[in-house]
PDB file of C-alpha atoms in Angstrom:
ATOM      1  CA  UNK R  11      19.716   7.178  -3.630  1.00  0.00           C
ATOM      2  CA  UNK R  12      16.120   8.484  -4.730  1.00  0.00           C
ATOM      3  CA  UNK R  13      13.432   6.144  -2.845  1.00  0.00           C
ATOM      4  CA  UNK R  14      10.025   6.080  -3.922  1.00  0.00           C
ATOM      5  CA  UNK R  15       7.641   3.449  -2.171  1.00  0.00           C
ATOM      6  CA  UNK R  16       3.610   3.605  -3.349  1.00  0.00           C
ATOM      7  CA  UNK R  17       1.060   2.502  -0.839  1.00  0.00           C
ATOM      8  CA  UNK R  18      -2.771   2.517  -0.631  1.00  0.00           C
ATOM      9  CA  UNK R  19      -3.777   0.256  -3.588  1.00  0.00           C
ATOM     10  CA  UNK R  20      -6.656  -2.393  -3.420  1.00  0.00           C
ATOM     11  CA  UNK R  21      -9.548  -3.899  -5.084  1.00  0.00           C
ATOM     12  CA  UNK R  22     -12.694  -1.615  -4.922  1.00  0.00           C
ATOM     13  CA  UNK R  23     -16.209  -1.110  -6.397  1.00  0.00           C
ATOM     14  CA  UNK R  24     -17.209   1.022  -9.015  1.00  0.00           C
ATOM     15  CA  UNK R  25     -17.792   4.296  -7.674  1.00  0.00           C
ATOM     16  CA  UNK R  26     -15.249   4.087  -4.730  1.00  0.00           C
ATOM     17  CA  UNK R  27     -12.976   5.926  -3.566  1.00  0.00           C
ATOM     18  CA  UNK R  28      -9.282   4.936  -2.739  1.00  0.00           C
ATOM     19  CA  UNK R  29      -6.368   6.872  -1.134  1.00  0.00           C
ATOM     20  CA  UNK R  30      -2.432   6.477  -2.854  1.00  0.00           C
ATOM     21  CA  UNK R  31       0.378   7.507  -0.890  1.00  0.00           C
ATOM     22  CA  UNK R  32       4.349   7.397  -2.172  1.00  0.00           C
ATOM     23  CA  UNK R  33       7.106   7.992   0.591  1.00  0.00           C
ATOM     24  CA  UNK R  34       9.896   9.891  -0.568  1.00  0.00           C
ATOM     25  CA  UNK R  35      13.720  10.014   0.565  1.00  0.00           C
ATOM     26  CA  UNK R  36      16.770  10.190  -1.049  1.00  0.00           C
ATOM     27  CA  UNK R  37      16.465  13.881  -2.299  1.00  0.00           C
ATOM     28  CA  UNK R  38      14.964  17.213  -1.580  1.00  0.00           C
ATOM     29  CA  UNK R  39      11.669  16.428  -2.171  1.00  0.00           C
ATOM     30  CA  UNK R  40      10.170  19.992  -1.977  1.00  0.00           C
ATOM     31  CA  UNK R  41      12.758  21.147  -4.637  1.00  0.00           C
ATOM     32  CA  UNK R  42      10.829  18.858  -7.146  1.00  0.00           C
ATOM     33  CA  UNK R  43       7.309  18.291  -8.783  1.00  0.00           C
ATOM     34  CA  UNK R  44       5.699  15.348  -8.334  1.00  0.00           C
ATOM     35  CA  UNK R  45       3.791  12.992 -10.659  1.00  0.00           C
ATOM     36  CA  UNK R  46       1.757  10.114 -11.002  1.00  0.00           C
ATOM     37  CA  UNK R  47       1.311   7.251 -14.209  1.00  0.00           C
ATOM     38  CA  UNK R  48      -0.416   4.428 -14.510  1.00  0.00           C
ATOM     39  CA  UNK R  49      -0.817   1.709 -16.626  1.00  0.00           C
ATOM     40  CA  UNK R  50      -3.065  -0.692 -17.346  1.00  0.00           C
ATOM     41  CA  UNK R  51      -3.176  -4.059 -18.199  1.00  0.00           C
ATOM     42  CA  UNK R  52      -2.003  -4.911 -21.466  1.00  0.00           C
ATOM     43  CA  UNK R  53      -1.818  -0.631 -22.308  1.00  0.00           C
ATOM     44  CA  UNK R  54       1.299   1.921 -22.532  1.00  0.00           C
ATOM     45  CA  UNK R  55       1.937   3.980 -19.530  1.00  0.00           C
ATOM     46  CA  UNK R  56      -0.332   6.905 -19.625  1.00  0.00           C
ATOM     47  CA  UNK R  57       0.444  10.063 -17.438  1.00  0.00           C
ATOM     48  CA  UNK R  58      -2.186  10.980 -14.446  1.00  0.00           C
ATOM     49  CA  UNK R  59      -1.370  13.770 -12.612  1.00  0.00           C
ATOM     50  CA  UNK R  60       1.363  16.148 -11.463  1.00  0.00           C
ATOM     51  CA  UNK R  61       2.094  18.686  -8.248  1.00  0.00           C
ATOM     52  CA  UNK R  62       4.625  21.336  -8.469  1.00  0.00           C
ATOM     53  CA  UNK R  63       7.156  21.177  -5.878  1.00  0.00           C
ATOM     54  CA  UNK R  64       5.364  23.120  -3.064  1.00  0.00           C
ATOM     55  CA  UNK R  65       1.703  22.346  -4.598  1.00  0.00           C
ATOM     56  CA  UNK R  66       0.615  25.306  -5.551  1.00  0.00           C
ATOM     57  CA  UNK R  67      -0.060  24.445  -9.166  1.00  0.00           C
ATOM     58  CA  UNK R  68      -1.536  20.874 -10.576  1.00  0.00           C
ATOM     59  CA  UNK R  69      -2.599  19.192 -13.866  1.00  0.00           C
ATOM     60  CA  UNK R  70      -4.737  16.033 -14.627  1.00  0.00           C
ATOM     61  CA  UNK R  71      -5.226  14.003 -17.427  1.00  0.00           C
ATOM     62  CA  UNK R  72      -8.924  14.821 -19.483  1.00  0.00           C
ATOM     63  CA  UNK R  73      -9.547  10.885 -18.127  1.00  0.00           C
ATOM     64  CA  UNK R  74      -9.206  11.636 -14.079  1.00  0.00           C
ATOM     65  CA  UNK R  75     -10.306  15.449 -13.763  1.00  0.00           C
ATOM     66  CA  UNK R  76     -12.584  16.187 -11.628  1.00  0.00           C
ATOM     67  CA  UNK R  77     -12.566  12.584  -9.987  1.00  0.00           C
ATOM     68  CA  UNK R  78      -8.902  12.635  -8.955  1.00  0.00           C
ATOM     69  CA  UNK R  79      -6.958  14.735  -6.301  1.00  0.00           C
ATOM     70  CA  UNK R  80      -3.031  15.307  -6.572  1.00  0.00           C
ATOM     71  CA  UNK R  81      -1.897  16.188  -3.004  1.00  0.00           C
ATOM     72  CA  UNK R  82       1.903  16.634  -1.087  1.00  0.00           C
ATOM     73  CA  UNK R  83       3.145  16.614   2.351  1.00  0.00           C
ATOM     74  CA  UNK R  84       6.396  18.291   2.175  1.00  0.00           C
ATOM     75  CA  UNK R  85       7.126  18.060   5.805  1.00  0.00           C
ATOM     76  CA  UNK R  86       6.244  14.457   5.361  1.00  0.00           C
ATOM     77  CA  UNK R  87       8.053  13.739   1.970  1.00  0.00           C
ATOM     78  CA  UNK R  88       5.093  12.329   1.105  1.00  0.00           C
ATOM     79  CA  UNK R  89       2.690  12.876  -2.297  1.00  0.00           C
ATOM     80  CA  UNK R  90      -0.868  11.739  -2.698  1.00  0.00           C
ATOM     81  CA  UNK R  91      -3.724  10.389  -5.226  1.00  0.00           C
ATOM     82  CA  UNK R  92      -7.243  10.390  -3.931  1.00  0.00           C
ATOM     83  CA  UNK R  93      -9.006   8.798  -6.326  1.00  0.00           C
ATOM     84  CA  UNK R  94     -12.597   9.194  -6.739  1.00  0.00           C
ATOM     85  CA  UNK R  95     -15.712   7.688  -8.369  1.00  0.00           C
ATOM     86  CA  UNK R  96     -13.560   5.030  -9.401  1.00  0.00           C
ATOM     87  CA  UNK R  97     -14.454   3.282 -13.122  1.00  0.00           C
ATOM     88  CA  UNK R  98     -13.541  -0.025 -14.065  1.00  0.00           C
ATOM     89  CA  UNK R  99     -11.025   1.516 -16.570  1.00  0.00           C
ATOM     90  CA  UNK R 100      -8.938   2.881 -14.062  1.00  0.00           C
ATOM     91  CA  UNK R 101      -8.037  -0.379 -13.162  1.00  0.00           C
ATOM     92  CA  UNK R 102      -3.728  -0.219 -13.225  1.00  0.00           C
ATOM     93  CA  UNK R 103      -0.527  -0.320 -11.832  1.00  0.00           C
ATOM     94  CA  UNK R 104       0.061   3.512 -10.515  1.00  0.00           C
ATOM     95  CA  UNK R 105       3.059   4.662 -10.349  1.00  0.00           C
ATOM     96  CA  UNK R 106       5.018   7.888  -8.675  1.00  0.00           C
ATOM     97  CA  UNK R 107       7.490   9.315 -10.138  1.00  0.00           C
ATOM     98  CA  UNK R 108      10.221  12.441  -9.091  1.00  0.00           C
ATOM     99  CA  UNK R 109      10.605  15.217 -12.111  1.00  0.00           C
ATOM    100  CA  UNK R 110      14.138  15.205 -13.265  1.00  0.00           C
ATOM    101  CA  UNK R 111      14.970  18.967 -12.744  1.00  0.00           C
ATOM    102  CA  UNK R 112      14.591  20.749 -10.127  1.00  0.00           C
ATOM    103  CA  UNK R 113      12.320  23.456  -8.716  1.00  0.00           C
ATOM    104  CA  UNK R 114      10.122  23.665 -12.377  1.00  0.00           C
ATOM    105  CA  UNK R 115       7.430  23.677 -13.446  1.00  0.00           C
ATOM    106  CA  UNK R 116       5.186  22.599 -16.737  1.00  0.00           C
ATOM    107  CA  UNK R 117       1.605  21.483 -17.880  1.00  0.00           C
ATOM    108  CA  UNK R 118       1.030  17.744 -19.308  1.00  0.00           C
ATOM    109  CA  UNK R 119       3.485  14.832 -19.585  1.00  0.00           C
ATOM    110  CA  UNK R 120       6.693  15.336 -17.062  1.00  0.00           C
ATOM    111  CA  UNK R 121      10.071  14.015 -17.551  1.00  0.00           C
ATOM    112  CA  UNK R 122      10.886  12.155 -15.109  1.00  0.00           C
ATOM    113  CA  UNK R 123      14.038  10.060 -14.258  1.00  0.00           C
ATOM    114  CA  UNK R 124      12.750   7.963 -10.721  1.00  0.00           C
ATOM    115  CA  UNK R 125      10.181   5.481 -10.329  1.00  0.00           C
ATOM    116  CA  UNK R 126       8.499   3.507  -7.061  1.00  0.00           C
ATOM    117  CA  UNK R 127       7.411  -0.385  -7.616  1.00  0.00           C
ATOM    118  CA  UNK R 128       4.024   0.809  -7.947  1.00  0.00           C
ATOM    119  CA  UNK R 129       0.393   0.001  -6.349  1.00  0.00           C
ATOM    120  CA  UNK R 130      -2.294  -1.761  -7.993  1.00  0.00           C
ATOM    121  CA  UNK R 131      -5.309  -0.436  -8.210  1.00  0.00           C
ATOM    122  CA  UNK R 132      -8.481  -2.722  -9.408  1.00  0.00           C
ATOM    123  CA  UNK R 133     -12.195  -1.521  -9.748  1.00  0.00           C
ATOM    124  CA  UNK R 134     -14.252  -4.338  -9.818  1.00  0.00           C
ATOM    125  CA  UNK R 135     -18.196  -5.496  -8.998  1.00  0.00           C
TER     126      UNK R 135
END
């Protein structure tokens, strides 16, 4: 059974910096790409960021680049977000989320087919 279990959310300031982790079992987690949503209050799910399977390749969304770092441990089973210069729009639930297929790759919004509970993140003075 595919377990995915977020970790590292909080309330910080504007301009902070946080670290999300998501522990992985249940599969061969360096077969797959990773990938992160989010979703704010009272908003759709909006995609964040995704790792191929052995991170050499990632993609952000135009509303995180260059403030947010996608990140693996494959010995660890574990997948990152280092978020950055936090904004009080990036206030959400994040999410993780395993890539349905297997050892592939592809730019933008992933298809997915396991979620963790999630982490809340809030950005607040």
């Amino acid at each position: 059974e595919v377990q995915l279990v977020e970790s590292g959310g909080g309330l910080v300031q504007p301009g902070g910096s946080l670290r999300l982790s998501c522990a992985a079992s249940g599969f061969t987690f360096n077969f797959y790409a990773m990938t992160w949503f989010r979703q704010a209050p009272g908003k759709g799910l909006e995609w964040v960021s995704s790792i191929s399977s052995l991170g050499g390749s990632t993609d952000y969304a135009d509303s995180v680049k260059d403030r947010f770092t996608i990140s693996r441990d494959n010995a660890k089973n574990t997948l990152y977000l280092q978020l950055n210069r936090l904004k009080t729009e990036d206030t959400a639930m994040y999410y993780c989320a395993k890539v349905r297929a297997s050892r592939t790759w592809a730019l933008g919004t992933p298809d997915v087919d396991s979620w963790g509970q999630g982490t809340q993140v809030t950005v607040s003075s």
